[in-house]
C-alpha positions as a printed Julia matrix, in Angstrom:
342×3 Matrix{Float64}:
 -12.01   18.91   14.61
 -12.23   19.46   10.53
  -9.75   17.15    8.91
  -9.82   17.76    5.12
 -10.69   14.68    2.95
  -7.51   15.47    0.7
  -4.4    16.52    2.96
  -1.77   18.41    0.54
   1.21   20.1     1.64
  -0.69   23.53    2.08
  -3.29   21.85    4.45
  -0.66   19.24    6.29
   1.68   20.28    9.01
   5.31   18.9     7.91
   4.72   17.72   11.28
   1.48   16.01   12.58
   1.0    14.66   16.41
  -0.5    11.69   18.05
  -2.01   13.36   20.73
  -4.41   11.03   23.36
  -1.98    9.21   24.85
  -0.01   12.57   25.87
   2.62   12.48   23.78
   3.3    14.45   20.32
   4.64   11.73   17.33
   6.19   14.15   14.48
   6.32   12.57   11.39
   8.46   13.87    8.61
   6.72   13.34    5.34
   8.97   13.17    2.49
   7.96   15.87   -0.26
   6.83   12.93   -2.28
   3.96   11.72    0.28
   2.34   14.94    1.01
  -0.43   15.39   -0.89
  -3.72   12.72   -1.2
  -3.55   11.06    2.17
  -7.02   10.82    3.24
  -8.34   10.73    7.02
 -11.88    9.42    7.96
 -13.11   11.68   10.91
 -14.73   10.46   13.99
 -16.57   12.78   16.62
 -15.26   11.84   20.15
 -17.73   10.79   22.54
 -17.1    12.17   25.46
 -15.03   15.53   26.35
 -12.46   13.36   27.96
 -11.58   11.61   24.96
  -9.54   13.07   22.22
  -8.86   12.59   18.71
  -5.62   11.55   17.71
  -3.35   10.5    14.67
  -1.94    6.84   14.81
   0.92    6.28   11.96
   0.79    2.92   10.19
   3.48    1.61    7.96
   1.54    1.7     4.55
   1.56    5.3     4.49
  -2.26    5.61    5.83
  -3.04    8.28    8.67
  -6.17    7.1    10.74
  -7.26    8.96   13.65
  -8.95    6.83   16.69
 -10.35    7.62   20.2
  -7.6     7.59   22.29
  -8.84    7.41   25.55
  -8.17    9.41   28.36
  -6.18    6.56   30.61
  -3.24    5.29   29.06
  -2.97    2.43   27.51
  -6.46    1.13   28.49
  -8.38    0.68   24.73
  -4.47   -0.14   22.95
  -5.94   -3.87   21.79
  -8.96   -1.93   20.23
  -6.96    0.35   18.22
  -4.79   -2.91   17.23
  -7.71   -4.73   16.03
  -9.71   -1.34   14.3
  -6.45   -0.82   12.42
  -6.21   -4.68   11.04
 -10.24   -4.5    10.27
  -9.13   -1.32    7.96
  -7.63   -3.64    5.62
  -8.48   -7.58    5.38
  -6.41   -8.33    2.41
  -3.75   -6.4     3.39
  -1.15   -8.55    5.39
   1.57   -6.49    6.21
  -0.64   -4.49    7.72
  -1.15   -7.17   10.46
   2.9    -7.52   10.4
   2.71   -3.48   11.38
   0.48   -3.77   14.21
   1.77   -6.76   15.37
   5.31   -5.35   15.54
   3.96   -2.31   17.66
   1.67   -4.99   19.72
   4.79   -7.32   21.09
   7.0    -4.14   21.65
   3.81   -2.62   23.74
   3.78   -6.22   25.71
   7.41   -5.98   26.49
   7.18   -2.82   28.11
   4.07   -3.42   30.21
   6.32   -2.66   33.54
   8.12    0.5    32.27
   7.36    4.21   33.52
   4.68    5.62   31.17
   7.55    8.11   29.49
   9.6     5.35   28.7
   6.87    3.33   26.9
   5.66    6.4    25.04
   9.51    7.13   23.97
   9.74    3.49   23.18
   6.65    3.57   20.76
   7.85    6.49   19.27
  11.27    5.39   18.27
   9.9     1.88   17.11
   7.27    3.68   14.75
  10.03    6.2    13.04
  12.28    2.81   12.76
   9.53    0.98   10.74
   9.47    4.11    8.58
  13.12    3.72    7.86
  13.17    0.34    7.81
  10.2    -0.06    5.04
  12.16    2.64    2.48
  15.19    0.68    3.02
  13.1    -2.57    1.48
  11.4    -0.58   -1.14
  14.97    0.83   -2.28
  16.25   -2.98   -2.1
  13.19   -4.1    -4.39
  14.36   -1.27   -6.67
  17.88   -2.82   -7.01
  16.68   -6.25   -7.25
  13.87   -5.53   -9.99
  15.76   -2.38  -12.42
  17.44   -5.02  -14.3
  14.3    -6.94  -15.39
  12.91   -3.34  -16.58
  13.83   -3.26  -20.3
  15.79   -0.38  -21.65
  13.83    2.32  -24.02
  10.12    0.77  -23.16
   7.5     1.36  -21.97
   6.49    0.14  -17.8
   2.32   -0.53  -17.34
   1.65   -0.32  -13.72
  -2.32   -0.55  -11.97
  -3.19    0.82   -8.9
  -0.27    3.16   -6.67
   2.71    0.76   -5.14
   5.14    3.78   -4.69
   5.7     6.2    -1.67
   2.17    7.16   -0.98
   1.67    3.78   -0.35
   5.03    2.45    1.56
   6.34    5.08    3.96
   8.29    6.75    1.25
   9.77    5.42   -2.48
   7.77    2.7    -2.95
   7.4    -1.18   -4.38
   6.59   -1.25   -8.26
   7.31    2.77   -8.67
  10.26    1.92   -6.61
  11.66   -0.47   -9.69
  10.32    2.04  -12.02
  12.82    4.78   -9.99
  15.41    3.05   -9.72
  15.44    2.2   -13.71
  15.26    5.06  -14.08
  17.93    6.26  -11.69
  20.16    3.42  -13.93
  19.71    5.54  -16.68
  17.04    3.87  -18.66
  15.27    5.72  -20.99
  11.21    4.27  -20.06
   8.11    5.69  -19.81
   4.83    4.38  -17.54
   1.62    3.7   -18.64
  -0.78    3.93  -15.27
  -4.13    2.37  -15.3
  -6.36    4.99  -13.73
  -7.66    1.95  -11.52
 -11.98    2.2   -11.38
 -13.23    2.54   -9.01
 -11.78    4.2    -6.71
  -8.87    5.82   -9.01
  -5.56    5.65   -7.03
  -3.79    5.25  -10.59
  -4.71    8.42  -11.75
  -5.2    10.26   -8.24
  -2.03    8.89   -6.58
   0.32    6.85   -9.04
   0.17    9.69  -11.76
   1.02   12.44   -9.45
   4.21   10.51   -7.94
   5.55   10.26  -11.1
   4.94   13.35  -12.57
   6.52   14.94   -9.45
   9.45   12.99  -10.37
   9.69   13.96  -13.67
   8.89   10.38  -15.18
   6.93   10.34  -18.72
   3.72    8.84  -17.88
   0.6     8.43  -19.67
  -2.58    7.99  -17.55
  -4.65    4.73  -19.32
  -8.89    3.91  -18.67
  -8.33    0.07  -17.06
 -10.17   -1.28  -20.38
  -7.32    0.16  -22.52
  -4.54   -2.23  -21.25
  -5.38   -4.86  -23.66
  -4.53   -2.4   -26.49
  -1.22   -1.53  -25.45
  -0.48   -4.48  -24.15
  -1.08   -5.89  -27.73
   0.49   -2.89  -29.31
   4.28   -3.67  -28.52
   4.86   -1.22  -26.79
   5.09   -2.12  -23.36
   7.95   -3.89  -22.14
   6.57   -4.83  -18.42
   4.31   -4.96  -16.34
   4.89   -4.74  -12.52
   2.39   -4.13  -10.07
   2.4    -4.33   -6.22
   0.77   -6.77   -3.83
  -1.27   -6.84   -0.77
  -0.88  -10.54   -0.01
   0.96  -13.87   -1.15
   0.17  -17.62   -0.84
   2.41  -20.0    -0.58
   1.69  -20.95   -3.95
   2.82  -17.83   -5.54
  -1.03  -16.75   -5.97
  -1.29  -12.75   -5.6
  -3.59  -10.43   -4.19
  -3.65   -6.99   -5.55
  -5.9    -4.03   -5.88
  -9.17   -5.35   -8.24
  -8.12   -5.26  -11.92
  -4.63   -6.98  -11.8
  -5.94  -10.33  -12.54
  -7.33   -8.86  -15.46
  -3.56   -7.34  -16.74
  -1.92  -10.61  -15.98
  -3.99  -12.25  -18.26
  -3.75   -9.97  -20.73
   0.06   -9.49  -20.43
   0.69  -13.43  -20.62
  -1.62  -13.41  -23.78
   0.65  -10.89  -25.56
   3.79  -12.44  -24.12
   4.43   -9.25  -21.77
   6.47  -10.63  -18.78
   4.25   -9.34  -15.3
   6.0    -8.77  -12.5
   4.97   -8.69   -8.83
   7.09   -6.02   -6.72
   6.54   -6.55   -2.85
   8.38   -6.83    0.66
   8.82  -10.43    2.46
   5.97   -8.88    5.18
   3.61   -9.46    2.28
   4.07  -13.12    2.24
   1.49  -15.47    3.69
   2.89  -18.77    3.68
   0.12  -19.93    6.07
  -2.02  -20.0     3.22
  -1.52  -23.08    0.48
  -3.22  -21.07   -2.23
  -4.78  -17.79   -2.95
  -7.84  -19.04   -2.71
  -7.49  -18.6     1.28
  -7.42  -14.48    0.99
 -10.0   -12.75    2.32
 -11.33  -10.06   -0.17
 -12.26   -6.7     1.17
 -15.32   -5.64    0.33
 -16.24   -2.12   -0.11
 -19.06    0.23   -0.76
 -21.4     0.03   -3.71
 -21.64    3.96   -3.93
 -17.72    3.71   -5.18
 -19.24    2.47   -8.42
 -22.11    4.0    -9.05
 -21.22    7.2    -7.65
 -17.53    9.38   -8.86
 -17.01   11.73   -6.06
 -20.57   11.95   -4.78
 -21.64   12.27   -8.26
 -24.2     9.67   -9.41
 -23.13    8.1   -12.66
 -25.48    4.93  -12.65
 -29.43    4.65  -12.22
 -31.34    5.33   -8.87
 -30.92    2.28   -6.58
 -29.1     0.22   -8.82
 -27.0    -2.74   -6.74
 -23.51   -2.58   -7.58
 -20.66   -5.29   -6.82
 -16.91   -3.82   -5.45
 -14.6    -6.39   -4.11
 -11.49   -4.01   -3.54
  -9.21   -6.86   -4.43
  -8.81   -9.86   -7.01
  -6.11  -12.87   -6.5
  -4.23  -13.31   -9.37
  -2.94  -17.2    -9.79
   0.75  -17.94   -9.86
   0.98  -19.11  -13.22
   0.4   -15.17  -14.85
   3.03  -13.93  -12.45
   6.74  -14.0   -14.08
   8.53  -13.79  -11.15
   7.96  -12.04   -7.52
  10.53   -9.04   -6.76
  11.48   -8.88   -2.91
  13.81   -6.95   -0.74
  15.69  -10.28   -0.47
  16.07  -11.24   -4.4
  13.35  -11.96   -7.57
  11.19  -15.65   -7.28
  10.72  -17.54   -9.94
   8.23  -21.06  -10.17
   8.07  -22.91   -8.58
   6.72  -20.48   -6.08
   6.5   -22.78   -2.98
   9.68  -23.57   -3.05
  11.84  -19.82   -3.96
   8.96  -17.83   -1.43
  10.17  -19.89    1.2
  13.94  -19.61    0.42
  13.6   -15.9     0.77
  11.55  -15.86    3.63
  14.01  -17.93    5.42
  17.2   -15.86    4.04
């Protein structure tokens, strides 16, 4: 089976089936989340296995062996899908959702555990654009009127099943009628600012200007930008954030030049397990993201490269942390919890 690297609307169905465990799952992308979803393709092994498409609720298609009996390799899917992403930990939240419903229904007909899937799935999908629009409302009045928004990385629909975490503040100032425009840090190496975060918001009509990461500190200095809000992958108890790798290096910056930053993310992105960000695991991905752009070489023959996908930035950068349930302020420990428990 081909599965292009890059699925736009011309190449993906409107919609697209999960197909080993005999059962079609249509998903119905919203125009904003068609294009620059990427699939990594795996041969099947045998001719009795089939390749299939498993939904998560980040927005990610990843297709797994499904094998032919039903039901028999479901933990190894579980745990391939939380190996995908370390860092990310409402990810784990996802899967672990989908793994308790899966338990419950252990003595149901097959149909009925397939239908039950199914309808959990589409309700996470509405579920996780009803918290992005919530952040929205919670974070548009910290956006100031007639400035300018720096965002790194993509937090909006491509990345959330549709709308989005820091694009979905952006949108919804913007849907309040303030005049703002984004800067978005094309985010090295692996460029989802100006692959992903630049398309959203052109396709929504928002002024942006696409940045190199090493030009934040100019604007940041320039007053110009009124914000910054970014999204996050995980949260300590502390307040500490992990986000894609460059964020750390914006918060600085933006508490140098007295920029407030601003973390937009969902209460599933919480880990109050862990004291301190020092706890997060760091994903660590491929050197040939660095030295090579697109398969083409930009560094020496050979040369060892470093790419930890993520950096923690520490609590004291971040102005306050923009939920579904409200906005945290410091102390951290104490208004994380408070939401959490809301």
């Amino acid at each position: 089976m081909n599965v292009p690297r890059f699925l736009t609307k011309r190449s993906l169905p409107r919609r697209t089936f999960l197909r080993g465990a005999g059962a079609a799952l249509a998903l119905p992308f919203l125009d904003a989340m068609a294009p620059a979803l990427t699939a990594q393709s795996k041969s099947p092994a045998s001719p009795r296995r089939r390749l299939g498409f498993v939904y998560v609720p980040n927005g990610v298609i990843v297709d797994q062996f499904v094998p032919s009996k039903e039901g028999a390799d479901f933990e190894t899917v579980c745990k391939t899908l939380a190996a995908t992403r370390p860092t990310a930990v409402n990810l784990f939240w996802g899967i672990e959702r989908m793994r308790k419903l899966h338990a419950e229904l252990q003595s149901a007909p097959r149909a009925e555990i397939i239908r039950r899937m199914i309808q959990e799935a589409k309700q996470i999908r509405v579920d996780d654009i009803a918290i992005c629009q919530a952040i929205g409302r919670h974070g548009e009045p910290l956006v100031p009127d007639g400035k300018t928004v720096l965002t790194h990385c993509n937090a909006g629909a491509l990345a959330t099943a549709g709308y989005g975490t820091a694009l979905g503040v952006i949108r919804a100032a913007v849907g309040a009628g303030k005049k703002i425009d984004v800067f978005a840090d094309e985010t090295r190496p692996f460029l989802q600012g100006a692959r992903l975060t630049a398309w959203e918001l052109q396709q929504d009509g928002i002024p942006t200007t696409l940045i190199t990461d090493n030009m934040a500190g100019h604007f940041l200095h320039s007053g110009r930008i009124g914000c910054v809000v970014v999204g996050a992958d995980r949260i300590a108890a502390n307040g500490d954030v992990a986000n894609k790798i460059g964020t750390y290096s914006v918060a600085v910056l933006a508490k140098e030049n007295g920029i407030p930053f601003y973390v937009a993310a969902p209460v599933s992105t919480f880990d109050l397990t862990l004291p301190s960000g020092d706890s997060i695991p760091i994903e660590q991905r491929s050197q040939d993201e660095v030295t090579h752009v697109f398969g083409v070489p930009v560094a020496p023959e050979a040369m060892l490269a470093a790419n930890p996908a993520f950096d923690v930035t520490p609590a004291r950068y971040v102005t306050a942390i923009i939920c579904e349930r409200g906005v945290a302020r410091a102390p951290y420990e104490e208004s994380l919890r408070k939401l959490a428990e809301a």
